[in-house]
Every structure is written in C-alpha cells, then in structure tokens.
mmCIF file of C-alpha atoms in Angstrom:
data_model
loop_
_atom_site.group_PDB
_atom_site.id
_atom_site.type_symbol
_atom_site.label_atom_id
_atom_site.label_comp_id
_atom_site.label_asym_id
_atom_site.label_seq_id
_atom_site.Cartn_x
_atom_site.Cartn_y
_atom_site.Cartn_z
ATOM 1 C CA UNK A 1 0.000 0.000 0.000
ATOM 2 C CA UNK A 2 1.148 3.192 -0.743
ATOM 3 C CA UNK A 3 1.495 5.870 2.245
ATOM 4 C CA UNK A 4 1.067 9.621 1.815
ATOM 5 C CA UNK A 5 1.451 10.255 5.414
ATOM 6 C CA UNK A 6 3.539 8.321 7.990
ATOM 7 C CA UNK A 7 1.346 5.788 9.638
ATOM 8 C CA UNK A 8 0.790 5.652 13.201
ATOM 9 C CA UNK A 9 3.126 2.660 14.080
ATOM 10 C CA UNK A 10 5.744 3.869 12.407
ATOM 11 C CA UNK A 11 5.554 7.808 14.407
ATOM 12 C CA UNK A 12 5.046 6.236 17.892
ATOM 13 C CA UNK A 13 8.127 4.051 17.060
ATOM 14 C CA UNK A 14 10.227 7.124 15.646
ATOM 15 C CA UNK A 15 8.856 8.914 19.125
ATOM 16 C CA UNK A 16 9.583 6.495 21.536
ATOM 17 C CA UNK A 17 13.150 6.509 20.316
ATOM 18 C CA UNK A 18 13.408 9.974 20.328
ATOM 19 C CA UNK A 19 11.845 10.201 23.799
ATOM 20 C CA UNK A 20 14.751 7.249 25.126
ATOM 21 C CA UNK A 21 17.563 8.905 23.919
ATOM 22 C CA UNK A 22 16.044 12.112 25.939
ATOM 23 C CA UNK A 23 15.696 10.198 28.970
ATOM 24 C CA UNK A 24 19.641 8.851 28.916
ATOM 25 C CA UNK A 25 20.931 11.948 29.209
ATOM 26 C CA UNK A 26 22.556 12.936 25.996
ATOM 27 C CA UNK A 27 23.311 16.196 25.910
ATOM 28 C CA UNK A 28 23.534 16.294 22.088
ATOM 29 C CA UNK A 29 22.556 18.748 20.152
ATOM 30 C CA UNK A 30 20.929 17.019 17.153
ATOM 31 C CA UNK A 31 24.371 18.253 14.398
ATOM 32 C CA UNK A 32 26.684 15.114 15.933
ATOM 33 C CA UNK A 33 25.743 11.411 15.857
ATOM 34 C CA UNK A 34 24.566 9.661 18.479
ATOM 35 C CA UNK A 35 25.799 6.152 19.173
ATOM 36 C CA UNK A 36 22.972 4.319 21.132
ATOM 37 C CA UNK A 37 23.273 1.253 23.119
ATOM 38 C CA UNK A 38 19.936 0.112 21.717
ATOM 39 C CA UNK A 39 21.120 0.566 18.194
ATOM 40 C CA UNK A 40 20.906 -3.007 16.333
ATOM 41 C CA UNK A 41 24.293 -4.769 15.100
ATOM 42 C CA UNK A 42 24.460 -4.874 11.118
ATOM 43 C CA UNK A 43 25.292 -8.763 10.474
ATOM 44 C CA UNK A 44 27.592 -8.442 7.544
ATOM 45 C CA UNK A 45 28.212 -11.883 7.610
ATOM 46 C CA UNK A 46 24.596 -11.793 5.796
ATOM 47 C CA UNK A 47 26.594 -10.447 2.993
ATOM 48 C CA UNK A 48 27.956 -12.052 -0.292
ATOM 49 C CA UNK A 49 31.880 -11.773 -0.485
ATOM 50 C CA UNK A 50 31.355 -9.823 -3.786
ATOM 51 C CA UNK A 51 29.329 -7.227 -2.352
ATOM 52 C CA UNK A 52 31.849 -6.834 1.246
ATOM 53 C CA UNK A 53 34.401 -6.350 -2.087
ATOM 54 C CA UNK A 54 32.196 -3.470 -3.734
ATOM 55 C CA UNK A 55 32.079 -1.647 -0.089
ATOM 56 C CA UNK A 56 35.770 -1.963 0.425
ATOM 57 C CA UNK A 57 36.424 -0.446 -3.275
ATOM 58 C CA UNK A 58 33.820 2.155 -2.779
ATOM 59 C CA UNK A 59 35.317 4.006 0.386
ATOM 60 C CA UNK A 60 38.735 3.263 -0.520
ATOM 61 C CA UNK A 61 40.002 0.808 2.851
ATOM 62 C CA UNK A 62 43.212 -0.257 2.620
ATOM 63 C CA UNK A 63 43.803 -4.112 3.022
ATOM 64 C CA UNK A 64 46.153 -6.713 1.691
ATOM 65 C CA UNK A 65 44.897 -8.272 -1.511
ATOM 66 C CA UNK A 66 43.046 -11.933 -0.519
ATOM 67 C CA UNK A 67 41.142 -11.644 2.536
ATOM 68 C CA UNK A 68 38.911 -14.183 2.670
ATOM 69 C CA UNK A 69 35.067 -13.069 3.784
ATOM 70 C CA UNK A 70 35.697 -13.251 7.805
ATOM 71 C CA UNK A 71 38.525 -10.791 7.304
ATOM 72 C CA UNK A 72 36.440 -8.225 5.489
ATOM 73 C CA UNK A 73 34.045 -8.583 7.725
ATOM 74 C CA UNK A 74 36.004 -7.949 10.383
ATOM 75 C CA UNK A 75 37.980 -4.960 8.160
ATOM 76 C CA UNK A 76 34.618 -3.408 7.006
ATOM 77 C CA UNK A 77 32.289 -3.842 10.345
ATOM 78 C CA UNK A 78 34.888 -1.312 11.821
ATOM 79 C CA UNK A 79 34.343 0.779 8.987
ATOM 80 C CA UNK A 80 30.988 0.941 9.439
ATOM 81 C CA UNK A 81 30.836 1.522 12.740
ATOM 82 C CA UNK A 82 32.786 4.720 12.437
ATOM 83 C CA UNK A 83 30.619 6.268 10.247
ATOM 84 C CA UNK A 84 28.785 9.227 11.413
ATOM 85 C CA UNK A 85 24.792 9.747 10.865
ATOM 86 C CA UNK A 86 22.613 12.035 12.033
ATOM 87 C CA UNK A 87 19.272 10.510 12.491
ATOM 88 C CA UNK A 88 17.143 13.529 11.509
ATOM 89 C CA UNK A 89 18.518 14.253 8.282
ATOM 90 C CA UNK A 90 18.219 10.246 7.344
ATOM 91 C CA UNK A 91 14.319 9.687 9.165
ATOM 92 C CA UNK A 92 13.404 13.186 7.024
ATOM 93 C CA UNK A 93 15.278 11.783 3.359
ATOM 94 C CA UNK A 94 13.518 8.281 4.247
ATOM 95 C CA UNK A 95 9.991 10.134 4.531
ATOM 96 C CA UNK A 96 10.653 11.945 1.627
ATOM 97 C CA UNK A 97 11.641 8.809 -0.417
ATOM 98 C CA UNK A 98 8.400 6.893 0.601
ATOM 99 C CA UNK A 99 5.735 9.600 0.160
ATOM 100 C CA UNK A 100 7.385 10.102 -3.558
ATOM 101 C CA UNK A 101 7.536 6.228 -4.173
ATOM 102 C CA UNK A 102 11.659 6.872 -4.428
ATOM 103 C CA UNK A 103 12.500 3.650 -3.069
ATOM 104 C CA UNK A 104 12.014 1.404 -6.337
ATOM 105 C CA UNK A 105 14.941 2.065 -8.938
ATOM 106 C CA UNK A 106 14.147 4.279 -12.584
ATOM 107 C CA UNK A 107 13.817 1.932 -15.046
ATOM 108 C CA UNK A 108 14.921 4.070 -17.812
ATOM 109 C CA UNK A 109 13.750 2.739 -21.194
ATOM 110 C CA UNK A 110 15.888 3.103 -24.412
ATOM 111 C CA UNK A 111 13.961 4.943 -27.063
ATOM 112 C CA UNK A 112 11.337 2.761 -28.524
ATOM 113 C CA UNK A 113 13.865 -0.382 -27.946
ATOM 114 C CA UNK A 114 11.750 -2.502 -24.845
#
C-alpha cells in the first residue's frame, strides 16, 4: 500500500526513540551522531563476499589483496561503525523517499527499444 502520510506505528516508534535517547541523558545537540546502546548490530556476515568487495572499493580501505570473507568482515564492520549519521537528516530523506515512491529504482527505457 502506498502511504502519503507516515502511519501511526511507524511515528510512535520514531517517538519512543526519540523520547529514550532524551531520557539517557545525551546532551547532544541534534548536528553530531549519536551512538545508542539500543542501536541493532548490522550482520555483515549476511553479505555475499562480492558485495563486502564493492564496499571496500567504494570508500577506498586499505587491506592486503586476498582476505577471505571473515577478514572483510572484520575490516569493514569497523568501517561501518565509524561512520557518522545524524538521524534527523536520514528519518526526514527516508519520509521523503516513501511519500514520492523513491524507493524502487528508474527503469529508464531506451527509445522505442523494450
């Protein structure tokens, strides 16, 4: 079903996390990221080695040529980690990208070729 709104679930669970990260404490000012002990661990081992490869070529890491897929695991989940995001800016772009239906990829067609 397509949304034009966000749905109720979906704002009470954006709110209670909001509301959680009040209550620890943080005395963040919404421009730094916030590391949360609540925040799920990505299981790259879920990963094909090919795409772990893609990731390491894309930001550039440094490693000795044949790692097998443990290694870049272990290379790349410190990456990850280390990467900064700031929560409002992503929630707002993933809002955006769901009430314009940007989440499924432009199929661009060739002219008159199908």
């Amino acid at each position: 079903a397509r949304h034009l709104y966000i749905c109720d679930f979906h704002k009470n669970l954006i709110q209670s996390v909001r509301n959680r990260r009040k209550r620890k404490g943080s005395d963040d000012d919404g421009d730094s990221p916030v590391q949360d002990v609540d925040t799920p661990e990505v299981d790259l081992y879920q990963l094909q080695v090919n795409t772990l490869r893609r990731y390491k070529r894309h930001f550039k890491l440094q490693t000795r040529p044949g790692l097998n897929k443990a290694q870049l695991v272990e290379i790349i989940g410190c990456h990850f980690r280390t990467i900064p995001v700031n929560e409002k800016d992503t929630l707002t772009y993933f809002i955006y990208s769901v009430k314009n239906d940007k989440n499924k990829p432009d199929l661009k067609m060739d002219s008159g070729v199908h």
